[in-house]
mmCIF file of N, CA and C in Angstrom:
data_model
loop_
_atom_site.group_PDB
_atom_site.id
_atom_site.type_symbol
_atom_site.label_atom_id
_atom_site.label_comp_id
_atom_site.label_asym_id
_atom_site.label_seq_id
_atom_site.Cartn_x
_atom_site.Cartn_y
_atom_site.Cartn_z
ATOM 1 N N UNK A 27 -6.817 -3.687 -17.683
ATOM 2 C CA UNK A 27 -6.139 -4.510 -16.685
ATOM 3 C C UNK A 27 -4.935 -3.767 -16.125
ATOM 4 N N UNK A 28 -4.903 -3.599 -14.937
ATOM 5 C CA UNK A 28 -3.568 -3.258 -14.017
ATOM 6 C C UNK A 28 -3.051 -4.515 -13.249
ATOM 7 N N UNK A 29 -1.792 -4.467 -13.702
ATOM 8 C CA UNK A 29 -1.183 -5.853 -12.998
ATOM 9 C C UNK A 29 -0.162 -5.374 -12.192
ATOM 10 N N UNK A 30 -0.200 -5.705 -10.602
ATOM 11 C CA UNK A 30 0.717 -5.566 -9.530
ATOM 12 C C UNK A 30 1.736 -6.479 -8.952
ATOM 13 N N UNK A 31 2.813 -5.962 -8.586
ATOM 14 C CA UNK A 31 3.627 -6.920 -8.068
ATOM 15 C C UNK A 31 4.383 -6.422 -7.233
ATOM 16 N N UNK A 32 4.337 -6.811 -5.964
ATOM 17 C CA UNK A 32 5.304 -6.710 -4.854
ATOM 18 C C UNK A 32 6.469 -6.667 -4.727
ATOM 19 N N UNK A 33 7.416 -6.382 -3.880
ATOM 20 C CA UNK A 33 8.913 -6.595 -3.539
ATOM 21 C C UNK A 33 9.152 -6.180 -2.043
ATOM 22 N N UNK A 34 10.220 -6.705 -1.753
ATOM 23 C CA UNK A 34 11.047 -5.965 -0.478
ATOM 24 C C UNK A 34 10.688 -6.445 0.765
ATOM 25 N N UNK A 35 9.626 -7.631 0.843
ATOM 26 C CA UNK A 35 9.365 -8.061 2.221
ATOM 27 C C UNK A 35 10.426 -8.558 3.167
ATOM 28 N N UNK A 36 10.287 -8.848 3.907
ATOM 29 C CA UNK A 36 11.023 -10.208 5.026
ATOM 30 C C UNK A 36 11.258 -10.002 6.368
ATOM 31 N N UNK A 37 12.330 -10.119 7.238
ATOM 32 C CA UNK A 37 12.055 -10.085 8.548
ATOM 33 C C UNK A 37 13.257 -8.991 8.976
ATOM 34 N N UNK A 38 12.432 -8.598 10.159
ATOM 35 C CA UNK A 38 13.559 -7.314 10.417
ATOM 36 C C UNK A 38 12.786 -7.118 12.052
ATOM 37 N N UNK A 39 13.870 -6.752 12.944
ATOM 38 C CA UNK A 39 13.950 -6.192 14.599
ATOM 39 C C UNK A 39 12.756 -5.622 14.749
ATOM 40 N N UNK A 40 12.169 -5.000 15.594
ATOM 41 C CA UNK A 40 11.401 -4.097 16.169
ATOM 42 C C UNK A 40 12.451 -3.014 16.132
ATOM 43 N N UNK A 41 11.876 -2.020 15.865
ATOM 44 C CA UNK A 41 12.215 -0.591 15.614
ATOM 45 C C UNK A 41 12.974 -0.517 14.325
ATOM 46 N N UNK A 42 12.939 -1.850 13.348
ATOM 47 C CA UNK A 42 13.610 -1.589 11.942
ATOM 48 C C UNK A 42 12.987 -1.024 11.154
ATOM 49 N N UNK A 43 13.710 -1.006 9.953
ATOM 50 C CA UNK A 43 12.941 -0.158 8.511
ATOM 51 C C UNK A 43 13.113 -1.331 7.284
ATOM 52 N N UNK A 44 11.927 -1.405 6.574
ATOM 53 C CA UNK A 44 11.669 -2.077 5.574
ATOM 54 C C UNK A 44 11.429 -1.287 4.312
ATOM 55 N N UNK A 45 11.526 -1.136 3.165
ATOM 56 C CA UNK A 45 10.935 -0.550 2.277
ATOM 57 C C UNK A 45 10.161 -1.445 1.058
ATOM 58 N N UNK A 46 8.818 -0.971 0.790
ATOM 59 C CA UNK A 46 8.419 -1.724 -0.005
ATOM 60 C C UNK A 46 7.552 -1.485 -1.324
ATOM 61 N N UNK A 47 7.999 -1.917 -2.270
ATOM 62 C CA UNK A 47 7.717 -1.929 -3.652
ATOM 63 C C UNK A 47 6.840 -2.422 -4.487
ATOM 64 N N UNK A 48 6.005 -1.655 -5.678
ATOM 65 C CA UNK A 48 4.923 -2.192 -5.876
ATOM 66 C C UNK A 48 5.016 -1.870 -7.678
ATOM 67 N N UNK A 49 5.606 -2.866 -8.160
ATOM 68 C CA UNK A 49 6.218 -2.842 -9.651
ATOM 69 C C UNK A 49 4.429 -2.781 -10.530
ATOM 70 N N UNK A 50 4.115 -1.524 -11.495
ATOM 71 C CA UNK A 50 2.376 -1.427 -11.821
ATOM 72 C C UNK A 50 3.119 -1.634 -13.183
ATOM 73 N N UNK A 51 1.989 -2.196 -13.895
ATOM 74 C CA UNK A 51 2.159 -2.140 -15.256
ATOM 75 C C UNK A 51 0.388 -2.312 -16.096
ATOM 76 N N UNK A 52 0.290 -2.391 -17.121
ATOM 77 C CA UNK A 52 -0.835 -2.255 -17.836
ATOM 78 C C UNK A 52 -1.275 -0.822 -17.613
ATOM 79 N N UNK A 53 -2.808 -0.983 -17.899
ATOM 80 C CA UNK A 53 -3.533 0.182 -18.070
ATOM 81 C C UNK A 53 -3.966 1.261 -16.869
ATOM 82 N N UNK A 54 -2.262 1.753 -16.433
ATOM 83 C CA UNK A 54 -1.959 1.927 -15.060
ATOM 84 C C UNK A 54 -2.790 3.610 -15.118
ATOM 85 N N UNK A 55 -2.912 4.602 -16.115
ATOM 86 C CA UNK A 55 -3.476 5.568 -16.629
ATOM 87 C C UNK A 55 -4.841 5.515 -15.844
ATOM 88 N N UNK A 56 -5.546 4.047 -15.630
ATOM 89 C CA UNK A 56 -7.042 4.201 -15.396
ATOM 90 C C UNK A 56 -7.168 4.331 -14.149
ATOM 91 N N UNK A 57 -5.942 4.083 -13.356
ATOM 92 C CA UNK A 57 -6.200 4.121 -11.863
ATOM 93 C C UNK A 57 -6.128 5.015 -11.519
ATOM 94 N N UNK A 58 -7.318 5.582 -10.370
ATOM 95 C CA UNK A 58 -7.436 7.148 -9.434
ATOM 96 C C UNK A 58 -6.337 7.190 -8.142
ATOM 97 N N UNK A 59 -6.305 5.860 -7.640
ATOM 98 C CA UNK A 59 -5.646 5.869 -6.321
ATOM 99 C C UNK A 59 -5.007 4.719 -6.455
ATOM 100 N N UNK A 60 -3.771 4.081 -6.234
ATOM 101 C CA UNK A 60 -3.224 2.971 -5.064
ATOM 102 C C UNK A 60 -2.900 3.177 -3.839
ATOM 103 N N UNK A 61 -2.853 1.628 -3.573
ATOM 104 C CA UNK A 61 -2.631 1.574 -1.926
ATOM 105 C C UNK A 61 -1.835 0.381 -1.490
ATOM 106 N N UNK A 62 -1.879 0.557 -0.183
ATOM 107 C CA UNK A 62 -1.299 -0.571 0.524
ATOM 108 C C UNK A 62 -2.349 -0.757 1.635
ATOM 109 N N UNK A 63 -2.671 -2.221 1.632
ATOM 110 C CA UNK A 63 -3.331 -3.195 2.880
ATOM 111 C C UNK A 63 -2.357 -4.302 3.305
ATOM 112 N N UNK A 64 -2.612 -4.451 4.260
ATOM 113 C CA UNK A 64 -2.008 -5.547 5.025
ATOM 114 C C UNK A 64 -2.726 -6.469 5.836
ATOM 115 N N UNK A 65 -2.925 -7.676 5.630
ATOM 116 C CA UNK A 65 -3.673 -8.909 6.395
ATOM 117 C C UNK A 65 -2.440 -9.987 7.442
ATOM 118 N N UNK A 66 -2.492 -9.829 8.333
ATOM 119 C CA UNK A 66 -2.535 -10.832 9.360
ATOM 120 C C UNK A 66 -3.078 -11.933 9.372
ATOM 121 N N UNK A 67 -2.633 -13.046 9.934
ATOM 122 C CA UNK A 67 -3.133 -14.462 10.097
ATOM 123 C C UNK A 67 -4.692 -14.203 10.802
ATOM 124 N N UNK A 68 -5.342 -15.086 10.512
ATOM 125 C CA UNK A 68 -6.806 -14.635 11.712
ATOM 126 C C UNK A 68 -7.215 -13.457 11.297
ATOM 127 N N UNK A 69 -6.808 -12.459 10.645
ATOM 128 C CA UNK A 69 -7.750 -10.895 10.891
ATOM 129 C C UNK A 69 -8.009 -10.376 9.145
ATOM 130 N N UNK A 70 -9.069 -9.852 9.393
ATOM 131 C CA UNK A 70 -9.338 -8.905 7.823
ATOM 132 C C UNK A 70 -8.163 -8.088 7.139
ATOM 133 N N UNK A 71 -8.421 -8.291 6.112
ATOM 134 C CA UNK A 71 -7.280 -7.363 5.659
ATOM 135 C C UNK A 71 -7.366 -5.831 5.857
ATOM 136 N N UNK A 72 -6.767 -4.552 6.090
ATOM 137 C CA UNK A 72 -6.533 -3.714 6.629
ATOM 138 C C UNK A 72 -6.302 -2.765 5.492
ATOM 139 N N UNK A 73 -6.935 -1.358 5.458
ATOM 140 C CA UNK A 73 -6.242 -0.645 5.217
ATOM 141 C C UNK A 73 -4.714 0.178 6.156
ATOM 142 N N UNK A 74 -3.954 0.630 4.857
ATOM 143 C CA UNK A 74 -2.453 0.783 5.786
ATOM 144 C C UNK A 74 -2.343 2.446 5.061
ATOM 145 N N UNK A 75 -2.224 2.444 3.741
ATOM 146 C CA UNK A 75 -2.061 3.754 3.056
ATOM 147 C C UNK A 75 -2.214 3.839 1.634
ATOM 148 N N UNK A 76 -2.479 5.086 1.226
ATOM 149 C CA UNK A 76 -3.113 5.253 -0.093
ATOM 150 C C UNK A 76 -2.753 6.758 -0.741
ATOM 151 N N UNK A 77 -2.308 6.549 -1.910
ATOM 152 C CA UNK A 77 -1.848 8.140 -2.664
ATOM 153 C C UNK A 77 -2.986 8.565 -3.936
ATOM 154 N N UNK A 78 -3.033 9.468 -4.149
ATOM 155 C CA UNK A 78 -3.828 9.696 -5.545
ATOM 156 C C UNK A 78 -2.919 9.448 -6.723
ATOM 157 N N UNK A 79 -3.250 8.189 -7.522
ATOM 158 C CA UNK A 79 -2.079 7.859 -8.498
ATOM 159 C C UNK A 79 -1.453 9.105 -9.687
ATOM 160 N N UNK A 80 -2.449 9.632 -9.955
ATOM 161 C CA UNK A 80 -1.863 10.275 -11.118
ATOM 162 C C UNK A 80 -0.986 12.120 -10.770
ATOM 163 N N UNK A 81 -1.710 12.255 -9.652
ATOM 164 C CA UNK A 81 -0.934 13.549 -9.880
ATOM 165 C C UNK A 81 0.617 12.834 -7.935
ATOM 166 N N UNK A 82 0.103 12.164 -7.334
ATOM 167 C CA UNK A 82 1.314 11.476 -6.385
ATOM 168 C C UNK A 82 0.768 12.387 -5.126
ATOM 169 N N UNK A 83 -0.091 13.206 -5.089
ATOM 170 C CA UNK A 83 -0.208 13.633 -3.747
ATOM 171 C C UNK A 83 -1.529 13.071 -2.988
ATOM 172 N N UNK A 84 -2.089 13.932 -1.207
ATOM 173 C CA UNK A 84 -3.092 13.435 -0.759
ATOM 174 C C UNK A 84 -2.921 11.928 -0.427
ATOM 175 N N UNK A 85 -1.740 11.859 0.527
ATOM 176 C CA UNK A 85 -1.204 10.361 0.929
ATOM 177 C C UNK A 85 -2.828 10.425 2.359
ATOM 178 N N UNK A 86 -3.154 9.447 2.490
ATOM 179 C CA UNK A 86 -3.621 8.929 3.219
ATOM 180 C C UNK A 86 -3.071 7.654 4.413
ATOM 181 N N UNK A 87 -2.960 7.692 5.222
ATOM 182 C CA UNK A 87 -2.733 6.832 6.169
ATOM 183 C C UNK A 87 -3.377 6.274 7.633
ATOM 184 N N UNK A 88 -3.313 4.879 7.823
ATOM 185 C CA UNK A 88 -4.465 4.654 9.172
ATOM 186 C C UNK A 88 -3.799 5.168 10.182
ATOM 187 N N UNK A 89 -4.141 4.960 11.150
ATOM 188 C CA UNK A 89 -3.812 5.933 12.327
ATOM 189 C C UNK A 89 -2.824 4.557 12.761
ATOM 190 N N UNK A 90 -2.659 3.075 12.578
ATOM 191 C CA UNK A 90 -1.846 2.957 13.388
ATOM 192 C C UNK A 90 -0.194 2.874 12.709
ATOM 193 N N UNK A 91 -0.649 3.276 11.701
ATOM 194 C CA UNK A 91 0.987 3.538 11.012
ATOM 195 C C UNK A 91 1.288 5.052 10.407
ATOM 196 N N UNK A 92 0.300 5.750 11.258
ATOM 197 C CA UNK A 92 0.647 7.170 10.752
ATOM 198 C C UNK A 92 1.358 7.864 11.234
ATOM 199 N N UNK A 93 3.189 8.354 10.759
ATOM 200 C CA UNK A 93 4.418 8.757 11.743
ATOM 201 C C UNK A 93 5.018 8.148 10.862
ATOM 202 N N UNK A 94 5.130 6.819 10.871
ATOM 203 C CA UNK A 94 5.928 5.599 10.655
ATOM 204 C C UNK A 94 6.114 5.317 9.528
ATOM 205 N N UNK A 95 4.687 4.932 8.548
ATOM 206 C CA UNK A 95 5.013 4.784 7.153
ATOM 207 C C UNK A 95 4.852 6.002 6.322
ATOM 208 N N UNK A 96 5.833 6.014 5.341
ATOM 209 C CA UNK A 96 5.365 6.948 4.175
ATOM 210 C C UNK A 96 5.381 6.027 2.786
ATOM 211 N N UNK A 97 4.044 6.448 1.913
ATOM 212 C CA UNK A 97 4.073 6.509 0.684
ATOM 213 C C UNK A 97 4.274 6.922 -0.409
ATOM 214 N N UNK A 98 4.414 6.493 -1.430
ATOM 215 C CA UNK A 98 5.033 7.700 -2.536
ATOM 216 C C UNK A 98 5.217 6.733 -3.720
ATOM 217 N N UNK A 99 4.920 7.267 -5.263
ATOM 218 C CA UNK A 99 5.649 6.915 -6.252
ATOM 219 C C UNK A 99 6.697 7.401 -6.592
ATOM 220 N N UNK A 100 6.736 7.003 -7.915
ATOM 221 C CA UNK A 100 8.201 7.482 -8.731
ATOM 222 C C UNK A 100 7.380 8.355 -9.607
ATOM 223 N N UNK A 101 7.981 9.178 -10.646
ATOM 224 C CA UNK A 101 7.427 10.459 -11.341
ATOM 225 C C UNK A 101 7.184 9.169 -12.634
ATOM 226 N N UNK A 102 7.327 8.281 -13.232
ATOM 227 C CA UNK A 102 7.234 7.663 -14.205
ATOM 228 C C UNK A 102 5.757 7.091 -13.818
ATOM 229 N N UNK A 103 5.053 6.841 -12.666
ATOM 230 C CA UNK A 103 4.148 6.384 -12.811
ATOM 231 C C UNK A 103 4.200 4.864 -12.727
ATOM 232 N N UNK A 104 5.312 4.160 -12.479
ATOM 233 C CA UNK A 104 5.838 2.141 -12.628
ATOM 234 C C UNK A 104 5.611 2.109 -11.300
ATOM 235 N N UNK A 105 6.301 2.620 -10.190
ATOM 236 C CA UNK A 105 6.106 2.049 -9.106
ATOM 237 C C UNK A 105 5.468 2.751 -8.042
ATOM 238 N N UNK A 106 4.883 1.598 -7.206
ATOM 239 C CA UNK A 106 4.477 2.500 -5.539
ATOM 240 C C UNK A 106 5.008 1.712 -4.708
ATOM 241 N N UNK A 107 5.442 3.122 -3.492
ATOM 242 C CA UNK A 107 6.732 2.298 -2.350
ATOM 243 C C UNK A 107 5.951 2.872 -1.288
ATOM 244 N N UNK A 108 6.610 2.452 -0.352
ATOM 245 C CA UNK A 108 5.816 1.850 0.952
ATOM 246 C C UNK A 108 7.076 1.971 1.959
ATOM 247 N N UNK A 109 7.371 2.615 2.554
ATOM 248 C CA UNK A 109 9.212 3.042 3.827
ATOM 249 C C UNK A 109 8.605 3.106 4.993
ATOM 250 N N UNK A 110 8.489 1.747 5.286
ATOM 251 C CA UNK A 110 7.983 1.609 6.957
ATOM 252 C C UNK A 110 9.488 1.793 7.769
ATOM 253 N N UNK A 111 9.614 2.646 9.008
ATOM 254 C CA UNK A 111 10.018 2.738 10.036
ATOM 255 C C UNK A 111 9.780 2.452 11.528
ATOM 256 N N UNK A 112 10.508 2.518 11.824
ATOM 257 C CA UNK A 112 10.372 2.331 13.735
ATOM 258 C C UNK A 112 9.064 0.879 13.592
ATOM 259 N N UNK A 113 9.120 -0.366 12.730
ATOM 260 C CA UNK A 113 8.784 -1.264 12.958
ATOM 261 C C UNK A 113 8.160 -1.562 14.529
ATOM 262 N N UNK A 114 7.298 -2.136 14.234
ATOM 263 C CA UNK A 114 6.606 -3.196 15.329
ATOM 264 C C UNK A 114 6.599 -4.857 15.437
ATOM 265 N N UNK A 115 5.863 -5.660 16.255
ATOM 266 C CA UNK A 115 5.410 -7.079 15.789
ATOM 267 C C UNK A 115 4.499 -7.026 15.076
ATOM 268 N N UNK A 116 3.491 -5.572 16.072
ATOM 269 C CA UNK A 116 2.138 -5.947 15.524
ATOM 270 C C UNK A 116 2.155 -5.365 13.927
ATOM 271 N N UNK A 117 3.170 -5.398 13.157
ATOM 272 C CA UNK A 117 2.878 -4.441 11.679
ATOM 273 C C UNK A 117 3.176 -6.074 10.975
ATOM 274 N N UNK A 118 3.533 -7.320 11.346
ATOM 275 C CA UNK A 118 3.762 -8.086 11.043
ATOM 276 C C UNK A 118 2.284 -8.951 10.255
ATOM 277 N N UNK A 119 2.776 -9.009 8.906
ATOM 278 C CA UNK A 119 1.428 -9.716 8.610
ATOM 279 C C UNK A 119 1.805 -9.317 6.681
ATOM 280 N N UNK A 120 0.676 -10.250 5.848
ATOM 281 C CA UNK A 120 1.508 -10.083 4.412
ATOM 282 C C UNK A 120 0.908 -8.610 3.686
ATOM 283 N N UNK A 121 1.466 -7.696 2.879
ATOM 284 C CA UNK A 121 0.960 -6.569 2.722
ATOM 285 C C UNK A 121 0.880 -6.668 0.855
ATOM 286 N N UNK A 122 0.036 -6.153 0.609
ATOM 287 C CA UNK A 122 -0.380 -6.286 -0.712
ATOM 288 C C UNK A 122 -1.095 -4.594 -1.188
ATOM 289 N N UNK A 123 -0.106 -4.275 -2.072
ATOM 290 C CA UNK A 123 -0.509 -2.711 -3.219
ATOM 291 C C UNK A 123 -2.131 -3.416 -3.965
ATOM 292 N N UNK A 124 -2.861 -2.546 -4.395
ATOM 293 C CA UNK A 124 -3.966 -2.454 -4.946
ATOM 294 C C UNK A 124 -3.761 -1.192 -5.700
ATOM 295 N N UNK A 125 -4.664 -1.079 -6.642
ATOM 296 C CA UNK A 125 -5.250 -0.400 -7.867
ATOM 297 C C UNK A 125 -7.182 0.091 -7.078
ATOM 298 N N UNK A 126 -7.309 1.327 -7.147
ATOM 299 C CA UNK A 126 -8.782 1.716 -7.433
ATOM 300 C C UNK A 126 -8.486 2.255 -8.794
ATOM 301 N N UNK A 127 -9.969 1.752 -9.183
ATOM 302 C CA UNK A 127 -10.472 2.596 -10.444
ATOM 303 C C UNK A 127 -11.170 3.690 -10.149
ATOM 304 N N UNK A 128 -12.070 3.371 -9.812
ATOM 305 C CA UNK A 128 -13.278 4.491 -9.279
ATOM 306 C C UNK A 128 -12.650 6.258 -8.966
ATOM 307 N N UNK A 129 -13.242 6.959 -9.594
ATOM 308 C CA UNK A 129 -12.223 8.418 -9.231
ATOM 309 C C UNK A 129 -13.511 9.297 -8.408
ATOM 310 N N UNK A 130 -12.539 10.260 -7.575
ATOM 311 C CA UNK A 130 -13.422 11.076 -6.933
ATOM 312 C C UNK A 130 -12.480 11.012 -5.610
ATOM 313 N N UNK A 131 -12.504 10.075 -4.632
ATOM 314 C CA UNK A 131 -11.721 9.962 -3.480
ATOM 315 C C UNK A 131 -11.041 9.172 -3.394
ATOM 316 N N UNK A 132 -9.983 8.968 -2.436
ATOM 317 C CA UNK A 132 -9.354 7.653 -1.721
ATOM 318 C C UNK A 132 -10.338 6.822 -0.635
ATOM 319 N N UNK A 133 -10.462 5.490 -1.155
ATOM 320 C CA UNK A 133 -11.209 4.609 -0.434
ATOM 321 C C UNK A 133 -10.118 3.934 0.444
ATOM 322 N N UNK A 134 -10.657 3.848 1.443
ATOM 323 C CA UNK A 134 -10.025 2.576 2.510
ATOM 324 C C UNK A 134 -10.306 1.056 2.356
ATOM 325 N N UNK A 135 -11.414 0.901 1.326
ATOM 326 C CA UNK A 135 -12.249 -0.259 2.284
ATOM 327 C C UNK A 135 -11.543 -1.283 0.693
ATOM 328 N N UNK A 136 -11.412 -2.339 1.246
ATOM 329 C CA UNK A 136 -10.654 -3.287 0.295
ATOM 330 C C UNK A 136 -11.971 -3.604 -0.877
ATOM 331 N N UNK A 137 -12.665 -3.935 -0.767
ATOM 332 C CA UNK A 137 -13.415 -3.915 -1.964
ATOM 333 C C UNK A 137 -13.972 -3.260 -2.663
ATOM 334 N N UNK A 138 -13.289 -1.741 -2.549
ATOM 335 C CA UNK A 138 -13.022 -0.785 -3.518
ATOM 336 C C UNK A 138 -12.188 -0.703 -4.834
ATOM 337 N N UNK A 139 -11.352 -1.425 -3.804
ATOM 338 C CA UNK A 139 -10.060 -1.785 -5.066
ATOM 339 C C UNK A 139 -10.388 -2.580 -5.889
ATOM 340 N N UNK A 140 -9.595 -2.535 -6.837
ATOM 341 C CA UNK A 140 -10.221 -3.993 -8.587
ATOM 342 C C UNK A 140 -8.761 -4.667 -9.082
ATOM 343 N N UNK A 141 -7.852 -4.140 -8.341
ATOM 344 C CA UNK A 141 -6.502 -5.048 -8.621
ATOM 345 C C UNK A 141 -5.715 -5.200 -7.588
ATOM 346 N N UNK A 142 -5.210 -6.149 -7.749
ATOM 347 C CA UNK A 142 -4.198 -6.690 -5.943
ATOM 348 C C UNK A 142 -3.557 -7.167 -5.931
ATOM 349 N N UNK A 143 -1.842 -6.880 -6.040
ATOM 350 C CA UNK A 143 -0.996 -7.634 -6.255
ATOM 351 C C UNK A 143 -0.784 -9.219 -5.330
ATOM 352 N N UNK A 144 -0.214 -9.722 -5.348
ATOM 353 C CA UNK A 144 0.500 -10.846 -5.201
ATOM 354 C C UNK A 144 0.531 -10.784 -3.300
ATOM 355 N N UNK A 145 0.897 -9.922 -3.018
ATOM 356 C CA UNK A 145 1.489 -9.811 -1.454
ATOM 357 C C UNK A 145 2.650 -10.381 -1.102
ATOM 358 N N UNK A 146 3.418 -9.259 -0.021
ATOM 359 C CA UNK A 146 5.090 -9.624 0.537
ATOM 360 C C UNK A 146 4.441 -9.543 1.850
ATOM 361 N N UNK A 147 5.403 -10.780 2.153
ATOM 362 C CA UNK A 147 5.512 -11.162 3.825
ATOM 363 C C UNK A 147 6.253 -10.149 4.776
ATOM 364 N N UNK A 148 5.856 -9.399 5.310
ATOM 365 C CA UNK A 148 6.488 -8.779 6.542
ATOM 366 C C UNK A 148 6.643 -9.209 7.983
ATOM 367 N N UNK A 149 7.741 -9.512 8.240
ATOM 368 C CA UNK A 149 7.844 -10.100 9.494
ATOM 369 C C UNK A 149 8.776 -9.340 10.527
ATOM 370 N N UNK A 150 8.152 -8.712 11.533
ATOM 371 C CA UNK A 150 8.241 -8.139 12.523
ATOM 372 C C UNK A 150 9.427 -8.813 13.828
ATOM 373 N N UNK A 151 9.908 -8.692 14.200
ATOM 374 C CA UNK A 151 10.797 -9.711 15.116
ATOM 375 C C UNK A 151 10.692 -8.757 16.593
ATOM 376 N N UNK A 152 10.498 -9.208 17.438
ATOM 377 C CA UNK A 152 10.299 -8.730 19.291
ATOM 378 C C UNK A 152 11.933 -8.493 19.807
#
């Protein structure tokens, strides 16, 4: 079991910076990759970005937050952060860290993943 938990959401300008936190605990060793998705009201949940957990490199990112966000852990292996910049509306929507198990690549597709934290609200302001 890998258990996730969020931090750092809430509301901020267009063109602000948010940073966001993804507190891992349990049998965090088994995971190949985390990530970050983000779902919107009305729409599928999204891939946003993804690191290879154990060694921290091979960030992956979608094209519409690629510039903008960076990912990264800490060298302890507890957390994954998430430093969105130059904000939008459209980045507005709740974002939730995941756990893959599966090793070999970074997956995009949400039902790859096998753990999913909680999700923080990001709210975008015009």
């Amino acid at each position: 079991q890998v258990h996730l938990a969020e931090s750092g959401g809430g509301l901020v300008q267009a063109g602000g910076s948010l940073s966001l936190s993804c507190a891992a605990s349990g049998q965090t060793y088994a995971a190949y990759a985390m990530g970050w998705f983000r779902q919107a009201p009305g729409k599928e949940r999204e891939f946003v970005a993804a690191i290879r957990w154990w060694t921290g490199d091979n960030p992956e990112y979608s094209d519409s937050v690629k510039d903008r966000f960076t990912i990264s852990r800490d060298n302890a292996k507890t957390t994954l952060f998430l430093q969105m910049n130059n904000l939008k509306p459209e980045d507005t929507a709740v974002y939730y860290c995941a756990a893959q198990i599966l090793a070999g690549i970074i997956t995009r597709t949400p039902e790859q993943y096998d753990y999913w934290g909680q999700g923080t609200q990001v709210t975008v302001a015009s």
